[in-house]
């Protein structure tokens, strides 16, 4: 019996050996392609069988929302479909393509160096409508001569500055519409050195508050809009929730917000493909910290930073210590924007992709967005993280068009927000551990440490047009000033500002000088290791597309081989 069984296995192996080796290779390649197709969430076949018609934009809003019925209902893009570029039919391929290529339009910014009260330096990069209109008249001023020209203030993502491809797409196409754009770079980014102990983080809103108040003071008659991307979107929503009605901004858009940093932390370590992003961003954070090693050595646990293998590790050894949080989870909870959604008091459009590989759909506060009459949430099935490429050439980003259309319709409506009487911002209850300086990190970016509250504002303009890559502020790397904590409650008597921000029934003088609280910010580009890690992701994720092309090109030859093998049998 044993001999018969052995004989049967021998005959089976002998039969298998008669199958040509290239058949095994083809079968192996097919299995690998199927695995990678699912691993990178490729959706080319689904798009192909649907005729590449795309999927409709899903809108979540309050049934009584005037913002929806009077503004969003008139936005054709938000009521249409989004169809991804066919050869970028994967959230990971889209995200990698945006970071490594992006195909941004070519132009130069005008730079304005903004000195904060605590001695920090921000780079405000301007793109005026006149710079892209093709007109012969240009000015060195960073402000438009006409206060009727709206200004769009942009808050970048965690590792981004004004030179990032997606921000160039946004700035250029917004300026093409006749509006001025200013990218408020985070501290230490855009070629500007760190000049104080303050860094930015995912929940620190004081930088953008200072910039907004400065712009409103300089041009009180100008309409201001805010656009935040990724971590910048988290900062934007938190800022809007903190200040409520006390903000001179007419409307805002948040693109690919992480919403809940605690959920995002769990998500980015869940699957192997997400762990690539986690590791790459951690390496980038380490590279950023090395650029400012003296500060991190003094403020945080430098040995722990060097050994960090994930964003959470870095937060544990840097953010938690500098921010004086009991745990990393405490930091994530306190800096998440989801708890501020209910307090947003101006028109806000939120855009997210359900397949975002960095900011998960699980963190989206659906019910809170639906309960707030000022918020409309637009979600699309595909798009990746800040990508949303469209067209066969992938030359444009869908979300950029959606943002510009929404702001244009809002600007022509009667539902733009007008700053009302200043009152105490509505913020969640804070624990005593939140009183220290901050430091940041998360999926998109980098760190920050913060000191005390600022007192005055200084602005230095660099006249002429300069490319962001070529500008380096000659400021010292270390400027250690231990500031005593100030509590300022100043009232302004500036009648022109009061006329702009007070309501008709309220003749009181408005408070236009707000106390500037704690500060944070800093980030840098990903290090060399991060670059090669993402290159590996790009190569891995692009294999199914390459395999499909080879199959069509060499299809006839493969069929001849298969038929020849069957003929011999």
Coordinates of C-alpha atoms in Angstrom, one line a residue:
X1 CA 0.0 0.0 0.0
X2 CA 2.8 2.4 0.9
X3 CA 4.5 1.5 -2.4
X4 CA 1.3 2.3 -4.3
X5 CA 1.0 5.7 -2.6
X6 CA 4.6 6.6 -3.3
X7 CA 4.0 5.6 -6.9
X8 CA 1.0 7.9 -7.1
X9 CA 2.9 10.9 -5.8
X10 CA 5.8 10.1 -8.1
X11 CA 3.4 10.1 -11.1
X12 CA 1.9 13.4 -9.9
X13 CA 5.4 15.0 -9.7
X14 CA 6.3 13.6 -13.0
X15 CA 3.2 15.1 -14.6
X16 CA 3.9 18.5 -13.0
X17 CA 7.4 18.4 -14.3
X18 CA 6.0 18.2 -17.8
X19 CA 4.5 21.7 -17.5
X20 CA 6.8 24.3 -19.1
X21 CA 8.7 26.4 -16.6
X22 CA 7.4 29.7 -18.2
X23 CA 3.8 28.6 -17.3
X24 CA 4.9 28.5 -13.6
X25 CA 6.5 31.9 -14.0
X26 CA 3.3 33.3 -15.5
X27 CA 1.2 31.9 -12.7
X28 CA 3.5 33.3 -10.1
X29 CA 3.5 36.7 -11.7
X30 CA -0.3 36.6 -11.8
X31 CA -0.5 35.8 -8.1
X32 CA 1.9 38.6 -7.3
X33 CA 0.0 41.1 -9.3
X34 CA -3.3 40.1 -7.6
X35 CA -1.6 40.5 -4.2
X36 CA -0.2 43.9 -5.0
X37 CA -3.4 45.0 -6.6
X38 CA -5.2 44.5 -3.3
X39 CA -2.2 45.6 -1.2
X40 CA -2.0 49.0 -2.8
X41 CA -5.8 49.3 -3.1
X42 CA -5.6 49.5 -6.9
X43 CA -9.0 50.3 -8.5
X44 CA -8.2 50.4 -12.2
X45 CA -10.5 47.5 -13.1
X46 CA -13.4 48.9 -11.2
X47 CA -12.9 52.2 -13.0
X48 CA -12.4 50.4 -16.4
X49 CA -15.7 48.5 -16.1
X50 CA -17.5 51.7 -15.1
X51 CA -16.2 53.5 -18.1
X52 CA -14.0 55.8 -16.0
X53 CA -17.1 57.9 -15.2
X54 CA -15.9 58.5 -11.7
X55 CA -17.9 58.5 -8.5
X56 CA -20.3 61.2 -7.2
X57 CA -19.3 63.6 -4.5
X58 CA -21.1 62.7 -1.2
X59 CA -22.2 65.8 0.7
X60 CA -23.0 65.8 4.4
X61 CA -24.8 68.8 5.9
X62 CA -27.5 70.1 8.1
X63 CA -30.9 70.1 6.5
X64 CA -31.4 73.7 7.7
X65 CA -28.0 74.9 6.5
X66 CA -28.1 78.1 4.5
X67 CA -24.5 77.6 3.6
X68 CA -25.6 74.5 1.7
X69 CA -28.8 75.8 0.2
X70 CA -27.4 79.2 -0.8
X71 CA -23.8 78.4 -1.6
X72 CA -22.9 74.8 -2.0
X73 CA -26.0 74.1 -4.0
X74 CA -24.7 76.5 -6.7
X75 CA -21.3 74.7 -6.9
X76 CA -21.3 72.5 -10.0
X77 CA -18.1 70.7 -9.1
X78 CA -19.3 69.6 -5.7
X79 CA -22.5 68.3 -7.3
X80 CA -20.7 66.4 -10.0
X81 CA -18.3 63.4 -10.1
X82 CA -14.6 63.0 -9.5
X83 CA -12.8 60.6 -11.9
X84 CA -9.2 59.8 -11.0
X85 CA -6.4 59.8 -13.6
X86 CA -6.6 56.2 -15.0
X87 CA -2.9 55.4 -14.6
X88 CA -3.0 56.7 -11.0
X89 CA -5.8 54.4 -9.9
X90 CA -4.5 53.9 -6.3
X91 CA -4.4 56.2 -3.3
X92 CA -0.8 55.2 -2.7
X93 CA 0.3 55.9 -6.3
X94 CA -1.5 59.2 -6.3
X95 CA 0.1 60.2 -3.0
X96 CA 3.6 59.2 -4.1
X97 CA 3.2 60.8 -7.5
X98 CA 2.1 64.1 -5.8
X99 CA 5.2 64.1 -3.5
X100 CA 7.8 63.1 -6.1
X101 CA 6.4 64.8 -9.2
X102 CA 3.1 66.8 -8.8
X103 CA 3.5 68.8 -12.0
X104 CA 3.2 72.2 -10.3
X105 CA 2.9 75.4 -12.4
X106 CA 6.0 77.5 -12.6
X107 CA 6.0 80.9 -10.9
X108 CA 7.8 82.9 -8.1
X109 CA 6.5 84.1 -4.8
X110 CA 7.2 87.5 -3.1
X111 CA 8.5 86.9 0.3
X112 CA 7.6 88.8 3.5
X113 CA 9.4 87.9 6.7
X114 CA 7.1 88.2 9.7
X115 CA 8.7 88.5 13.2
X116 CA 6.5 87.3 16.0
X117 CA 6.4 88.8 19.5
X118 CA 8.4 86.0 21.0
X119 CA 11.2 86.5 18.4
X120 CA 10.2 83.7 16.0
X121 CA 10.2 84.2 12.2
X122 CA 7.6 83.2 9.7
X123 CA 7.9 83.3 6.0
X124 CA 4.8 84.7 4.3
X125 CA 5.0 83.9 0.6
X126 CA 2.7 85.9 -1.6
X127 CA 1.4 85.3 -5.1
X128 CA -0.6 88.3 -6.4
X129 CA -3.2 88.2 -9.0
X130 CA -1.2 90.7 -11.0
X131 CA 1.8 88.3 -11.0
X132 CA 0.0 85.7 -13.1
X133 CA -2.4 87.9 -15.1
X134 CA 0.3 88.7 -17.7
X135 CA -0.1 92.4 -17.1
X136 CA 2.9 94.7 -17.4
X137 CA 2.4 96.4 -14.1
X138 CA 4.0 94.9 -11.0
X139 CA 4.7 96.2 -7.6
X140 CA 7.1 95.3 -4.8
X141 CA 4.4 95.7 -2.2
X142 CA 2.9 92.5 -0.8
X143 CA -0.5 94.1 -0.5
X144 CA -2.9 94.9 -3.3
X145 CA -3.7 98.5 -4.0
X146 CA -7.3 97.6 -4.0
X147 CA -8.8 96.4 -0.8
X148 CA -11.7 94.8 -2.8
X149 CA -9.3 92.0 -3.9
X150 CA -9.8 89.1 -1.5
X151 CA -6.8 87.4 0.1
X152 CA -6.7 83.6 0.5
X153 CA -4.4 82.6 3.5
X154 CA -3.1 79.0 3.1
X155 CA -1.9 76.8 6.0
X156 CA 0.5 74.1 4.7
X157 CA 0.7 70.5 5.9
X158 CA 3.1 69.1 8.4
X159 CA 6.2 68.7 6.2
X160 CA 5.2 71.2 3.6
X161 CA 6.1 74.7 2.7
X162 CA 5.1 77.1 -0.2
X163 CA 7.3 75.2 -2.6
X164 CA 5.2 72.0 -2.3
X165 CA 3.5 70.9 -5.5
X166 CA -0.1 70.9 -4.2
X167 CA 0.3 74.4 -2.7
X168 CA 1.7 75.7 -6.0
X169 CA -1.4 74.3 -7.8
X170 CA -3.7 76.0 -5.3
X171 CA -1.8 79.3 -5.2
X172 CA -1.5 79.6 -9.0
X173 CA -5.1 78.7 -9.9
X174 CA -6.5 81.0 -7.1
X175 CA -4.4 83.9 -8.3
X176 CA -5.6 83.2 -11.9
X177 CA -9.1 83.9 -10.6
X178 CA -8.0 87.4 -9.6
X179 CA -7.4 86.9 -5.9
X180 CA -4.2 87.3 -3.9
X181 CA -2.7 84.3 -2.1
X182 CA -0.4 84.2 0.9
X183 CA 1.1 80.9 2.2
X184 CA 1.8 81.2 5.9
X185 CA 4.8 78.8 6.2
X186 CA 5.4 77.1 9.5
X187 CA 8.3 78.1 11.6
X188 CA 11.6 76.9 10.3
X189 CA 10.3 76.0 6.9
X190 CA 10.8 77.7 3.6
X191 CA 14.5 78.4 4.2
X192 CA 13.9 80.4 7.3
X193 CA 15.9 79.6 10.5
X194 CA 14.4 79.1 13.9
X195 CA 14.9 82.3 15.9
X196 CA 13.1 81.3 19.2
X197 CA 12.3 78.2 21.3
X198 CA 8.9 78.0 19.7
X199 CA 7.9 75.4 17.1
X200 CA 4.6 74.7 15.5
X201 CA 2.5 71.6 16.1
X202 CA -0.7 69.9 15.0
X203 CA -2.8 71.9 17.4
X204 CA -1.0 75.2 17.9
X205 CA -3.1 77.9 16.4
X206 CA -1.4 81.1 17.6
X207 CA 0.7 81.5 14.5
X208 CA -2.2 81.7 12.1
X209 CA -4.2 83.8 14.6
X210 CA -1.3 86.3 14.7
X211 CA -1.0 86.4 10.9
X212 CA -4.8 86.8 10.4
X213 CA -5.0 89.7 12.9
X214 CA -2.0 91.4 11.2
X215 CA -3.5 91.1 7.7
X216 CA -6.9 92.4 9.0
X217 CA -5.1 95.4 10.7
X218 CA -3.2 96.2 7.6
X219 CA -6.2 96.0 5.3
X220 CA -9.4 96.1 7.3
X221 CA -11.5 96.4 4.2
X222 CA -10.1 93.2 2.5
X223 CA -12.0 89.9 2.6
X224 CA -10.0 87.1 4.1
X225 CA -10.4 83.5 3.4
X226 CA -8.6 80.5 5.0
X227 CA -7.5 77.2 3.4
X228 CA -5.8 74.5 5.4
X229 CA -4.3 71.3 4.1
X230 CA -3.7 68.1 6.1
X231 CA -2.2 69.1 9.5
X232 CA -2.9 72.7 8.4
X233 CA -6.6 71.7 8.1
X234 CA -6.5 70.4 11.7
X235 CA -5.0 73.7 12.8
X236 CA -7.6 75.7 10.8
X237 CA -10.6 73.9 12.3
X238 CA -9.2 74.1 15.8
X239 CA -8.6 77.8 15.3
X240 CA -12.1 78.4 14.0
X241 CA -13.6 76.5 16.9
X242 CA -11.5 78.3 19.5
X243 CA -12.4 81.8 18.3
X244 CA -16.0 81.3 17.2
X245 CA -17.4 84.6 16.1
X246 CA -14.2 86.4 17.1
X247 CA -12.4 86.1 13.7
X248 CA -12.1 88.5 10.7
X249 CA -12.4 85.6 8.2
X250 CA -15.3 85.4 5.7
X251 CA -15.0 81.6 5.0
X252 CA -12.7 78.6 5.1
X253 CA -11.9 75.3 3.5
X254 CA -10.2 72.3 5.2
X255 CA -8.7 69.7 2.9
X256 CA -7.8 66.2 4.1
X257 CA -7.9 67.0 7.8
X258 CA -6.8 64.2 10.2
X259 CA -9.6 65.3 12.5
X260 CA -8.7 62.9 15.4
X261 CA -5.0 62.4 16.0
X262 CA -5.5 59.5 18.4
X263 CA -7.5 57.5 15.8
X264 CA -4.9 58.5 13.1
X265 CA -2.1 57.2 15.3
X266 CA -3.8 53.8 15.6
X267 CA -4.6 53.8 11.9
X268 CA -1.1 54.5 10.6
X269 CA 0.4 51.5 12.5
X270 CA -2.4 49.0 11.5
X271 CA -1.4 47.7 8.1
X272 CA 2.0 47.2 6.6
X273 CA 1.4 49.7 3.8
X274 CA 0.5 52.4 6.4
X275 CA 3.6 51.5 8.4
X276 CA 5.7 52.7 5.4
X277 CA 4.2 56.1 5.8
X278 CA 4.7 56.0 9.6
X279 CA 8.4 55.0 9.3
X280 CA 9.1 57.5 6.5
X281 CA 7.6 60.4 8.4
X282 CA 9.5 59.3 11.6
X283 CA 12.8 59.4 9.6
X284 CA 11.8 62.8 8.3
X285 CA 11.1 64.1 11.8
X286 CA 14.5 62.8 12.9
X287 CA 16.1 64.7 10.1
X288 CA 14.3 67.8 11.0
X289 CA 15.4 67.4 14.7
X290 CA 19.0 67.1 13.6
X291 CA 18.8 70.4 11.8
X292 CA 18.0 72.0 15.1
X293 CA 19.8 69.6 17.4
X294 CA 20.9 72.1 20.0
X295 CA 17.2 73.1 20.7
X296 CA 16.0 69.5 20.8
X297 CA 18.9 68.4 23.0
X298 CA 17.9 71.1 25.5
X299 CA 14.2 70.7 25.3
X300 CA 13.6 67.0 24.7
X301 CA 15.1 63.5 25.0
X302 CA 17.7 63.5 22.2
X303 CA 18.7 59.9 22.6
X304 CA 15.1 58.8 22.3
X305 CA 14.6 60.9 19.2
X306 CA 17.6 59.3 17.5
X307 CA 16.1 55.8 18.2
X308 CA 12.6 56.6 17.2
X309 CA 11.1 54.2 14.7
X310 CA 7.6 55.8 14.4
X311 CA 5.8 59.1 14.8
X312 CA 4.5 58.0 18.2
X313 CA 8.1 57.3 19.4
X314 CA 9.1 60.7 18.3
X315 CA 6.1 62.3 20.1
X316 CA 7.0 60.4 23.2
X317 CA 10.5 61.6 23.3
X318 CA 9.9 65.1 22.0
X319 CA 6.4 66.4 21.8
X320 CA 5.2 65.0 25.1
X321 CA 8.2 66.2 27.1
X322 CA 8.3 69.7 25.6
X323 CA 4.5 70.1 25.8
X324 CA 4.5 68.7 29.4
X325 CA 1.8 66.2 28.6
X326 CA 1.3 63.2 30.8
X327 CA 1.1 60.9 27.8
X328 CA 1.3 60.9 24.1
X329 CA -2.4 60.1 23.9
X330 CA -3.1 63.3 26.0
X331 CA -1.3 65.3 23.4
X332 CA -3.3 63.7 20.6
X333 CA -6.6 64.3 22.4
X334 CA -5.9 67.9 23.2
X335 CA -4.8 68.9 19.7
X336 CA -7.4 67.1 17.7
X337 CA -9.8 69.4 15.8
X338 CA -12.8 67.1 16.0
X339 CA -13.8 68.4 19.4
X340 CA -13.9 71.9 18.0
X341 CA -16.2 71.2 15.1
X342 CA -19.4 72.1 17.1
X343 CA -18.0 75.6 17.8
X344 CA -17.2 76.6 14.2
X345 CA -19.2 79.8 13.5
X346 CA -18.4 80.7 9.9
X347 CA -18.9 78.9 6.5
X348 CA -16.6 75.9 6.3
X349 CA -16.2 73.4 3.5
X350 CA -14.4 70.2 4.4
X351 CA -13.0 67.9 1.7
X352 CA -11.7 64.3 2.3
X353 CA -11.0 61.2 0.3
X354 CA -12.4 58.0 1.8
X355 CA -9.2 56.1 0.7
X356 CA -6.8 58.6 2.2
X357 CA -3.8 56.4 3.2
X358 CA -2.7 58.9 5.9
X359 CA -5.8 60.5 7.3
X360 CA -8.3 57.7 7.8
X361 CA -12.1 58.1 7.1
X362 CA -12.6 56.5 10.6
X363 CA -11.7 59.8 12.2
X364 CA -14.2 62.0 10.3
X365 CA -16.8 63.4 12.7
X366 CA -19.8 62.8 10.5
X367 CA -22.5 63.6 13.1
X368 CA -20.8 66.7 14.4
X369 CA -20.5 68.1 10.8
X370 CA -24.1 67.3 10.1
X371 CA -25.2 69.1 13.3
X372 CA -23.3 72.3 12.6
X373 CA -25.3 74.5 10.1
X374 CA -22.0 76.3 9.1
X375 CA -20.3 73.1 7.8
X376 CA -20.6 71.1 4.6
X377 CA -18.5 67.9 4.4
X378 CA -17.7 66.7 0.9
X379 CA -16.2 63.2 0.5
X380 CA -15.1 61.3 -2.6
X381 CA -14.4 57.6 -2.9
X382 CA -10.9 58.0 -4.2
X383 CA -8.2 60.6 -4.2
X384 CA -5.4 59.7 -1.9
X385 CA -3.8 62.3 0.4
X386 CA -4.0 65.8 -1.0
X387 CA -3.7 64.4 -4.6
X388 CA -7.1 64.0 -6.4
X389 CA -5.4 64.0 -9.8
X390 CA -7.7 64.2 -12.8
X391 CA -7.5 64.1 -16.5
X392 CA -5.4 61.7 -18.6
X393 CA -2.3 63.8 -18.1
X394 CA -2.7 64.3 -14.4
X395 CA -2.1 68.1 -14.9
X396 CA -4.7 69.3 -12.4
X397 CA -6.0 68.6 -8.9
X398 CA -9.8 68.2 -8.4
X399 CA -9.8 69.6 -4.9
X400 CA -8.2 72.9 -6.1
X401 CA -11.0 73.5 -8.5
X402 CA -13.6 72.6 -5.8
X403 CA -12.0 75.0 -3.3
X404 CA -11.9 77.9 -5.8
X405 CA -15.5 77.4 -6.9
X406 CA -16.8 77.3 -3.3
X407 CA -14.9 80.4 -2.3
X408 CA -16.0 82.3 -5.4
X409 CA -19.7 81.4 -4.9
X410 CA -19.4 82.3 -1.2
X411 CA -17.8 85.6 -2.0
X412 CA -20.7 86.6 -4.3
X413 CA -23.3 85.6 -1.8
X414 CA -24.6 87.3 1.4
X415 CA -23.5 84.5 3.7
X416 CA -19.8 85.5 4.2
X417 CA -18.9 85.7 7.9
X418 CA -18.6 89.2 9.4
X419 CA -16.7 89.5 12.6
X420 CA -18.9 90.3 15.5
X421 CA -18.4 91.4 19.1
X422 CA -15.3 90.0 20.6
X423 CA -16.0 87.6 23.4
X424 CA -14.1 84.8 25.2
X425 CA -13.3 82.0 22.7
X426 CA -15.2 78.8 23.2
X427 CA -12.7 76.1 23.9
X428 CA -13.0 72.7 25.6
X429 CA -12.0 72.4 29.2
X430 CA -8.2 72.1 29.6
X431 CA -6.3 70.2 32.3
X432 CA -3.4 71.6 34.1
X433 CA -1.0 69.6 32.0
X434 CA -1.8 71.7 29.0
X435 CA -0.1 74.8 30.3
X436 CA 3.4 74.1 29.1
X437 CA 5.0 74.7 25.8
X438 CA 4.1 72.6 22.8
X439 CA 5.9 70.5 20.3
X440 CA 4.3 68.7 17.4
X441 CA 4.2 65.8 15.1
X442 CA 1.8 63.6 13.2
X443 CA 1.2 62.1 9.9
X444 CA 2.2 65.0 7.9
X445 CA 4.9 66.7 9.6
X446 CA 7.0 67.8 12.3
X447 CA 7.7 69.3 15.6
X448 CA 7.4 72.2 17.7
X449 CA 8.2 73.6 21.1
X450 CA 6.6 76.7 22.4
X451 CA 7.4 79.3 24.9
X452 CA 5.1 81.9 26.4
X453 CA 2.8 84.5 25.1
X454 CA 4.0 87.2 22.6
X455 CA 3.7 90.9 23.0
X456 CA 4.5 92.8 19.8
X457 CA 4.7 92.2 16.1
X458 CA 7.4 93.1 13.7
X459 CA 7.3 92.8 9.9
X460 CA 10.1 92.9 7.5
X461 CA 9.5 92.8 3.7
X462 CA 11.9 91.5 1.1
X463 CA 11.1 93.5 -1.9
X464 CA 11.2 92.0 -5.4
X465 CA 10.3 88.6 -6.6
X466 CA 12.3 85.7 -5.3
X467 CA 11.9 82.0 -5.5
X468 CA 11.2 80.3 -2.2
X469 CA 14.1 77.8 -2.6
X470 CA 16.6 80.6 -3.0
X471 CA 15.7 82.6 0.1
X472 CA 17.5 82.0 3.3
X473 CA 16.9 84.3 6.3
X474 CA 20.2 85.3 8.0
X475 CA 19.0 84.8 11.5
X476 CA 20.7 82.9 14.3
X477 CA 19.8 79.2 14.8
X478 CA 19.5 79.6 18.5
X479 CA 17.9 82.5 20.2
X480 CA 17.1 81.4 23.8
X481 CA 14.9 83.9 25.5
X482 CA 13.0 82.6 28.6
X483 CA 9.9 84.8 28.5
X484 CA 7.7 85.5 31.6
X485 CA 4.2 84.4 31.0
X486 CA 2.0 87.4 30.1
X487 CA -1.7 87.7 30.3
X488 CA -2.8 90.5 28.0
X489 CA -6.3 91.9 27.7
X490 CA -5.8 95.0 25.6
X491 CA -8.7 97.0 24.0
X492 CA -8.2 98.9 20.8
X493 CA -9.7 102.3 20.0
X494 CA -8.9 102.2 16.3
X495 CA -12.2 103.5 14.9
X496 CA -11.5 102.2 11.4
X497 CA -11.1 98.7 12.7
X498 CA -14.1 99.0 14.9
X499 CA -16.2 100.1 11.9
X500 CA -15.3 96.9 10.1
X501 CA -15.8 94.4 12.9
X502 CA -18.7 95.7 15.1
X503 CA -22.3 94.8 14.5
X504 CA -24.9 97.5 13.6
X505 CA -26.7 97.2 16.9
X506 CA -23.5 97.2 19.0
X507 CA -21.7 100.6 19.2
X508 CA -19.0 99.4 21.5
X509 CA -15.3 99.6 20.6
X510 CA -14.1 96.2 19.5
X511 CA -11.1 94.5 20.8
X512 CA -8.8 94.0 17.8
X513 CA -5.7 93.2 19.7
X514 CA -6.0 89.7 21.1
X515 CA -3.6 88.2 23.6
X516 CA -1.1 86.1 21.8
X517 CA -0.7 82.8 23.8
X518 CA 1.7 79.9 23.4
X519 CA 3.5 79.1 20.2
X520 CA 4.8 76.2 18.3
X521 CA 6.1 75.2 15.0
X522 CA 8.8 73.6 13.1
X523 CA 9.2 71.1 10.4
X524 CA 11.5 70.2 7.6
X525 CA 11.7 68.2 4.5
X526 CA 12.0 64.5 4.8
X527 CA 15.5 63.2 5.1
X528 CA 17.3 61.1 2.6
X529 CA 16.2 57.9 4.2
X530 CA 12.6 59.0 4.0
X531 CA 13.1 59.8 0.3
X532 CA 14.4 56.4 -0.6
X533 CA 11.7 54.7 1.5
X534 CA 9.0 56.5 -0.5
X535 CA 10.8 55.6 -3.7
X536 CA 10.6 52.0 -2.7
X537 CA 6.8 52.5 -2.1
X538 CA 6.5 54.1 -5.6
X539 CA 8.3 51.2 -7.3
X540 CA 6.3 48.6 -5.4
X541 CA 3.0 50.2 -6.0
X542 CA 3.6 50.8 -9.7
X543 CA 4.3 47.2 -10.6
X544 CA 0.7 46.2 -11.4
X545 CA 0.5 49.0 -14.0
X546 CA 3.8 48.0 -15.5
X547 CA 2.7 44.3 -15.6
X548 CA -0.5 45.2 -17.3
X549 CA 1.3 47.2 -20.0
X550 CA 3.7 44.3 -20.6
X551 CA 0.8 41.9 -20.9
X552 CA -0.8 43.9 -23.6
X553 CA 2.5 44.6 -25.5
X554 CA 3.7 41.0 -25.3
X555 CA 0.3 39.3 -25.3
X556 CA 0.6 37.8 -28.7
X557 CA 3.9 36.2 -27.9
X558 CA 2.7 34.7 -24.7
X559 CA -0.4 33.2 -26.4
X560 CA 1.9 31.7 -29.1
X561 CA 4.0 30.1 -26.3
X562 CA 0.9 28.7 -24.5
X563 CA -0.5 27.3 -27.8
X564 CA 2.9 25.8 -28.7
X565 CA 3.1 24.1 -25.3
X566 CA -0.4 22.6 -25.6
X567 CA 0.4 21.4 -29.1
X568 CA 3.4 19.5 -27.9
X569 CA 1.3 17.7 -25.4

